[in-house]
Coordinates of N, CA and C in Angstrom, one line a residue:
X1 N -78.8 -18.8 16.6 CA -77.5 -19.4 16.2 C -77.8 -20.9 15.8
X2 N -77.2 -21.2 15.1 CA -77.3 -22.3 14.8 C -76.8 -23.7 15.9
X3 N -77.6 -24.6 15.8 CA -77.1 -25.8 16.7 C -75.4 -26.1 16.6
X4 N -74.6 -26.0 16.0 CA -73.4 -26.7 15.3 C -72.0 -25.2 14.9
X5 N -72.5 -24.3 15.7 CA -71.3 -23.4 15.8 C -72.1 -21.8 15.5
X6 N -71.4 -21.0 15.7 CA -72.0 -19.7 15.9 C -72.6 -18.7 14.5
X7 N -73.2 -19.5 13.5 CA -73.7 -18.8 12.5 C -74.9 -18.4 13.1
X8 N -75.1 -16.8 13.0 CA -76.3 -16.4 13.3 C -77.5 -16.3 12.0
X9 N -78.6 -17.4 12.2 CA -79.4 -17.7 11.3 C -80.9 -16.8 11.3
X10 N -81.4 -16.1 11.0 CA -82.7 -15.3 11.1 C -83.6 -16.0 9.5
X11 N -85.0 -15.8 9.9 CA -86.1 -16.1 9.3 C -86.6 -14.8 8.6
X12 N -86.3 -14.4 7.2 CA -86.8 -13.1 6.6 C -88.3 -13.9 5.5
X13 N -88.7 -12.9 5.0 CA -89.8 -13.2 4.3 C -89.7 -12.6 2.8
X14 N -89.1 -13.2 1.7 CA -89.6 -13.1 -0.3 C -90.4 -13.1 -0.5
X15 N -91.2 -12.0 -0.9 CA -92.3 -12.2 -1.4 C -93.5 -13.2 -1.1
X16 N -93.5 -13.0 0.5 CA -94.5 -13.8 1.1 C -93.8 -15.3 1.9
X17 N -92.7 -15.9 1.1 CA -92.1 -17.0 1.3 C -90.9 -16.5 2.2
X18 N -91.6 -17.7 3.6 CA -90.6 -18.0 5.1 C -89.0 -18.6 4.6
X19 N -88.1 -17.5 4.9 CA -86.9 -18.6 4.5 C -85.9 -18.0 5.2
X20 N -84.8 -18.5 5.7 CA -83.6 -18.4 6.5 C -82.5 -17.9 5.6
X21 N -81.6 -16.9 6.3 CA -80.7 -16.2 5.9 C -79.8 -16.5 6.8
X22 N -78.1 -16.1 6.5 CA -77.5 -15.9 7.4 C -77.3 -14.5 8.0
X23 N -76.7 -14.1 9.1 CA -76.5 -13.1 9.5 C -74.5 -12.8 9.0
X24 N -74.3 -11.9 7.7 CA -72.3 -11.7 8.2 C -72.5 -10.2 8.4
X25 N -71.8 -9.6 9.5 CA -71.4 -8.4 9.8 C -70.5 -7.5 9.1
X26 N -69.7 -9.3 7.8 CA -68.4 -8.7 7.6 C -69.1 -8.9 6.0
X27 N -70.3 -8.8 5.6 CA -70.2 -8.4 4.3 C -71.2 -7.3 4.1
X28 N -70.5 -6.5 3.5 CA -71.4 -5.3 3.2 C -72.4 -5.0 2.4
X29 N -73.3 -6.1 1.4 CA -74.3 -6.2 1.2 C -74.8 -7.4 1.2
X30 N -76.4 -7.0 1.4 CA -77.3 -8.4 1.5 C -77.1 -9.1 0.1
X31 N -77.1 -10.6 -0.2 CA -76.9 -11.1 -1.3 C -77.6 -12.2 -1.2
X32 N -78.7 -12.6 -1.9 CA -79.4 -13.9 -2.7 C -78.9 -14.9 -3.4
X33 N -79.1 -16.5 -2.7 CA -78.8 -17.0 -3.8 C -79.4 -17.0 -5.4
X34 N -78.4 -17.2 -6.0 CA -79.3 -16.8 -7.7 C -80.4 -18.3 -8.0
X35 N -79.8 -19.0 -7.6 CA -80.6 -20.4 -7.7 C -82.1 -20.5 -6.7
X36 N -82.0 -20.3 -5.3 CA -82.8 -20.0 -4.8 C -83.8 -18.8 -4.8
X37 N -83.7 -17.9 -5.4 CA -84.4 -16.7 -5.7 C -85.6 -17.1 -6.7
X38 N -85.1 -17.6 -7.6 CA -86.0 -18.4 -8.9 C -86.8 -19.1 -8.2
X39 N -86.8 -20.0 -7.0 CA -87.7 -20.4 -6.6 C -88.6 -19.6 -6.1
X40 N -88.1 -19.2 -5.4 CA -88.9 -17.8 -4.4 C -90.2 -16.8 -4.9
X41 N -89.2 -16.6 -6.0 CA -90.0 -15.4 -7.0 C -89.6 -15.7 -8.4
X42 N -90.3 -16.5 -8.9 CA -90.0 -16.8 -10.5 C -90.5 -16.6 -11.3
X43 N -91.1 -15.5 -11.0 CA -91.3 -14.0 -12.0 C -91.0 -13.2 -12.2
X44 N -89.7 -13.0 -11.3 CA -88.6 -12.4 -11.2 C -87.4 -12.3 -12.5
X45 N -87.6 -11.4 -13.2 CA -86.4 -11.7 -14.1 C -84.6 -11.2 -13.2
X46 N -84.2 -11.8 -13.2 CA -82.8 -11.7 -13.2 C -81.7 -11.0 -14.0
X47 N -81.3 -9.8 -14.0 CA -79.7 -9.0 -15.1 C -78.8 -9.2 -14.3
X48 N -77.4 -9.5 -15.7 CA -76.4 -9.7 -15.1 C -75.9 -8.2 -15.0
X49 N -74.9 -8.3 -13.9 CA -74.5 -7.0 -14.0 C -73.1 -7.0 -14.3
X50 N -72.2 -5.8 -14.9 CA -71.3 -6.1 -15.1 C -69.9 -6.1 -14.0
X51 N -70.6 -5.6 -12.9 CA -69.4 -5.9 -11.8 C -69.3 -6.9 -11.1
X52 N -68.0 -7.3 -10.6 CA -68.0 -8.5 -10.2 C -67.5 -8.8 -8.7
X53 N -68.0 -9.2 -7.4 CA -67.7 -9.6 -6.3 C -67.5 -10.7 -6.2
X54 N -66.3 -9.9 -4.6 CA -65.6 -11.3 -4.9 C -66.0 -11.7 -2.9
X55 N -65.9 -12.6 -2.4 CA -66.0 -13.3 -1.4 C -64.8 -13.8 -0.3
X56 N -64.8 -14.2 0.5 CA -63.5 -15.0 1.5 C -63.7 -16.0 0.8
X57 N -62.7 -17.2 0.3 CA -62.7 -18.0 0.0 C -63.5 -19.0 -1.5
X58 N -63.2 -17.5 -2.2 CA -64.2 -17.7 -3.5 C -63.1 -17.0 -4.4
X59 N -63.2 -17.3 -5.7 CA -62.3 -16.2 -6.5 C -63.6 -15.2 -7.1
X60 N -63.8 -14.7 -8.2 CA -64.3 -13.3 -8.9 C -65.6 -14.2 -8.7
X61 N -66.9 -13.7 -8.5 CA -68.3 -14.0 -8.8 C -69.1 -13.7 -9.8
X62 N -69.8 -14.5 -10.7 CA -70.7 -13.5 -11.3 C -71.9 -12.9 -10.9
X63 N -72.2 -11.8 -10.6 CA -73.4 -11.1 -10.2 C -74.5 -10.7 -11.1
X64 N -75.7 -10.8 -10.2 CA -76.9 -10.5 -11.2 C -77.6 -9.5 -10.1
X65 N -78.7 -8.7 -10.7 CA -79.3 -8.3 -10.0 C -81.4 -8.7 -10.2
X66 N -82.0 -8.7 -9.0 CA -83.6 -8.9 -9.4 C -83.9 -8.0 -8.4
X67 N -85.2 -8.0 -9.0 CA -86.1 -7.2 -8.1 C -87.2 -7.7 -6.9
X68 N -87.1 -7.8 -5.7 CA -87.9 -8.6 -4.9 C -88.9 -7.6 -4.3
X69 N -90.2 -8.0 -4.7 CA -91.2 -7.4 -4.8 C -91.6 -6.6 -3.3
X70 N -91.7 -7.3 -2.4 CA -91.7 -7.3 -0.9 C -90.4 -8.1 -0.5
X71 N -89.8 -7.7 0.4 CA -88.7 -8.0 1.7 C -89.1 -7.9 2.6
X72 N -89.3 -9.2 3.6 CA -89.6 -8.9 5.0 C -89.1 -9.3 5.9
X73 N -89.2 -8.6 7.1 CA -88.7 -8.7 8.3 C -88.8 -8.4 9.7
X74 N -89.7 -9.5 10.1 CA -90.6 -8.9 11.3 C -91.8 -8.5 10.8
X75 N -91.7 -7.2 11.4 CA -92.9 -6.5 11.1 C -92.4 -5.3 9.9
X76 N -91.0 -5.3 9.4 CA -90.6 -4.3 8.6 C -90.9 -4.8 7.4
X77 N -91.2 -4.1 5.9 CA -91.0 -4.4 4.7 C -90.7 -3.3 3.9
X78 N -89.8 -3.8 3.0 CA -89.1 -3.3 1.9 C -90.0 -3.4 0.8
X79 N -90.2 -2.6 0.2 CA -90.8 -2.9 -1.5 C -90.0 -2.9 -2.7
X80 N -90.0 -3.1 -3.4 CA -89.2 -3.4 -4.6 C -87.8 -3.3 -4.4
X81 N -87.3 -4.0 -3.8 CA -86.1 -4.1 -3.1 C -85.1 -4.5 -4.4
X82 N -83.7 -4.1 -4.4 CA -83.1 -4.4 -5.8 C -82.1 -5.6 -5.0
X83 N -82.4 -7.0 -5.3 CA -81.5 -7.9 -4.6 C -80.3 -7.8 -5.8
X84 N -79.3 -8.3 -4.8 CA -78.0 -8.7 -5.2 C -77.9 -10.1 -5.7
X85 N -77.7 -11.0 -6.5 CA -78.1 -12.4 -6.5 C -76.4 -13.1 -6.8
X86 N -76.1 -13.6 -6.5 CA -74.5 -14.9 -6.3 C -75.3 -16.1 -6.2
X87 N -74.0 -16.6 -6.9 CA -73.9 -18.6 -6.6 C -73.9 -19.0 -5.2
X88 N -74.6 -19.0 -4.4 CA -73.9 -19.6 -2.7 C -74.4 -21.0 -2.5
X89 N -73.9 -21.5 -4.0 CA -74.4 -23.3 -3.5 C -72.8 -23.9 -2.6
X90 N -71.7 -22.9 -2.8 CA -70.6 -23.8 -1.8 C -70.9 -23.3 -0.4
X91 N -72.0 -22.1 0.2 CA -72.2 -22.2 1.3 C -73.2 -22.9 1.9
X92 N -74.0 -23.4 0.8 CA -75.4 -24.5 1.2 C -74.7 -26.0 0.9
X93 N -73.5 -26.1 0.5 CA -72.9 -27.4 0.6 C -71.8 -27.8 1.4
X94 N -71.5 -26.5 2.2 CA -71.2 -26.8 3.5 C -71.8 -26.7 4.9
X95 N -72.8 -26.2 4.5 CA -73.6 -26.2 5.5 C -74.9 -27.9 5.4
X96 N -74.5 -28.3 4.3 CA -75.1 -28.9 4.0 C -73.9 -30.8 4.5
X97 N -72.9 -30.4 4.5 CA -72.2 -31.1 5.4 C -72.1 -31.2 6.6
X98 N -72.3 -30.3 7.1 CA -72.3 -29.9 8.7 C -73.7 -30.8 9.5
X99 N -75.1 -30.8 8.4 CA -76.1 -31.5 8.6 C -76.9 -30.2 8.9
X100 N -76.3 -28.9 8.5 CA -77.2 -27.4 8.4 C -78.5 -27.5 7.5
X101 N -79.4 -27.0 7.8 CA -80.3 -26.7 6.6 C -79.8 -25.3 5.7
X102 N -79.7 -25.3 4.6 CA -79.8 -24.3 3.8 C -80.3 -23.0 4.2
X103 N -79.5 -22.2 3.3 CA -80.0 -21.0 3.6 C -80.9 -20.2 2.0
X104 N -81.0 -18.8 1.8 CA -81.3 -18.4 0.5 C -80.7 -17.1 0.4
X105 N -79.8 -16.9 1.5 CA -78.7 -15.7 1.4 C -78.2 -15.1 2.6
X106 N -77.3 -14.0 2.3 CA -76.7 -13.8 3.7 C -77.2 -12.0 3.6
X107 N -77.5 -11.7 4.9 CA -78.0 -10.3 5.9 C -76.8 -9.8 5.9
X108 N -76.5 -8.9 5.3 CA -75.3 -7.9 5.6 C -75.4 -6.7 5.6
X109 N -74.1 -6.1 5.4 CA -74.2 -4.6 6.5 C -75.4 -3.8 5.9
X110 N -75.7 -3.5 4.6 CA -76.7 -2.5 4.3 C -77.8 -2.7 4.5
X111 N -78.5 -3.7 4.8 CA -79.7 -3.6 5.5 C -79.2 -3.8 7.1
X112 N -78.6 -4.6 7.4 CA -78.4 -4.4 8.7 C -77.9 -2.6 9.6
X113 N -77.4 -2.0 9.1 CA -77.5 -0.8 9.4 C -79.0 0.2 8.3
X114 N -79.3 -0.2 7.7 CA -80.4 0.2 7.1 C -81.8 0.2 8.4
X115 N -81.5 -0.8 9.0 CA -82.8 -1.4 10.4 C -82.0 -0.9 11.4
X116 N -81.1 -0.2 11.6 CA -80.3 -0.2 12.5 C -80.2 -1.2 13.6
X117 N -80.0 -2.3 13.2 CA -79.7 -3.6 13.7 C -78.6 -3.9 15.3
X118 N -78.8 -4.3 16.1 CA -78.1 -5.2 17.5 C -78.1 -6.4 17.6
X119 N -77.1 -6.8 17.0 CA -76.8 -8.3 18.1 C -76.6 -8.3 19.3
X120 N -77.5 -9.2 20.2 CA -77.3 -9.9 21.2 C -76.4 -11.2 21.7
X121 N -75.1 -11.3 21.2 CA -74.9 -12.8 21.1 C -75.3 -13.7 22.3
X122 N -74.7 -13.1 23.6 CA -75.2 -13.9 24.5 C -76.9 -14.2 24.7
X123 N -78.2 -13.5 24.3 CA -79.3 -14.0 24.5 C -79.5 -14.3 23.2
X124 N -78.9 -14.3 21.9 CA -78.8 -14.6 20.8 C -80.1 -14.3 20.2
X125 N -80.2 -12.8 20.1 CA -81.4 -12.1 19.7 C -80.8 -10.7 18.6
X126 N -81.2 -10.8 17.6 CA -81.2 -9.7 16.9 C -82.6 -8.6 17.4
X127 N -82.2 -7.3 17.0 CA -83.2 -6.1 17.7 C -83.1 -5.1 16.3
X128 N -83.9 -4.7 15.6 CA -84.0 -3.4 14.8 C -85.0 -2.5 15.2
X129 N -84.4 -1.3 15.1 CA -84.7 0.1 15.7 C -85.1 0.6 14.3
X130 N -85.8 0.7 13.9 CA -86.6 1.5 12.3 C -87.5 2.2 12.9
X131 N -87.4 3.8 12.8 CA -88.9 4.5 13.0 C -89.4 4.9 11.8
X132 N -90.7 4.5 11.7 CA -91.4 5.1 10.3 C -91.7 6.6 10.2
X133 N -91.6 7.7 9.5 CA -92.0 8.6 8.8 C -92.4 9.1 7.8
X134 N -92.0 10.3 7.3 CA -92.8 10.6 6.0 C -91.3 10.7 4.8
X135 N -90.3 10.7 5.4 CA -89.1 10.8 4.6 C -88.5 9.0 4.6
X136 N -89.3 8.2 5.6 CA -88.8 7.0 5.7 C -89.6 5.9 5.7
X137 N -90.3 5.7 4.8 CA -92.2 4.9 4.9 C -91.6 3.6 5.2
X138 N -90.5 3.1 4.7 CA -90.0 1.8 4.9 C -90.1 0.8 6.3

């Protein structure tokens, strides 16, 4: 969690590159910043898609989608993972008021139930349960 109020913050890995996410429970997909992604993987081409999400406290979004080569986490990785990519510069400029460091997107329910994911709040530990197989190489 973070020093300055209870955002749960985890360290995933783009394509090699260490970078912090948030944890929301309450959104149902993982989403990238579109700005930060380009840094990440800027080989990465970006499509817009034509549906549009929308947020708490945001009106309609435009959405794009990329492809991140590797996703990681821990010791788990994703391969050609289809990110979700949004504007979240008004969550990195309030976090960026608070004296937060930035993030490069928020952990939501589909990977988080994808890892079959636990929060700990009180020892403030996330735990994923993923067994590998032959129907589940991920």
């Amino acid at each position: 969690m973070d020093r300055k109020g209870c955002h749960l913050k985890v360290h995933i890995e783009v394509n090699g590159v260490r970078s912090a996410v948030i944890i929301d429970t309450g959104a149902s997909n993982t989403v990238f910043d579109k700005n930060s992604l380009y840094l990440l993987a800027p080989d990465e081409k970006a499509d817009k898609i034509e549906s549009v999400s929308t947020a708490v406290g945001s009106n309609n979004l435009e959405t794009h989608t990329a492809n991140i080569s590797v996703l990681g986490f821990g010791e788990h990785r994703l391969k050609n993972y289809k990110a979700v990519l949004l504007d979240l510069s008004n969550i990195n400029e309030a976090f960026s008021m608070a004296g937060l460091s930035p993030v490069i997107g928020i952990l939501g329910g589909d990977l988080l139930m994808k890892w079959k994911a636990s929060i700990d709040y009180g020892n403030k530990t996330l735990k994923l349960r993923i067994r590998k197989n032959k129907s589940n190489p991920d």
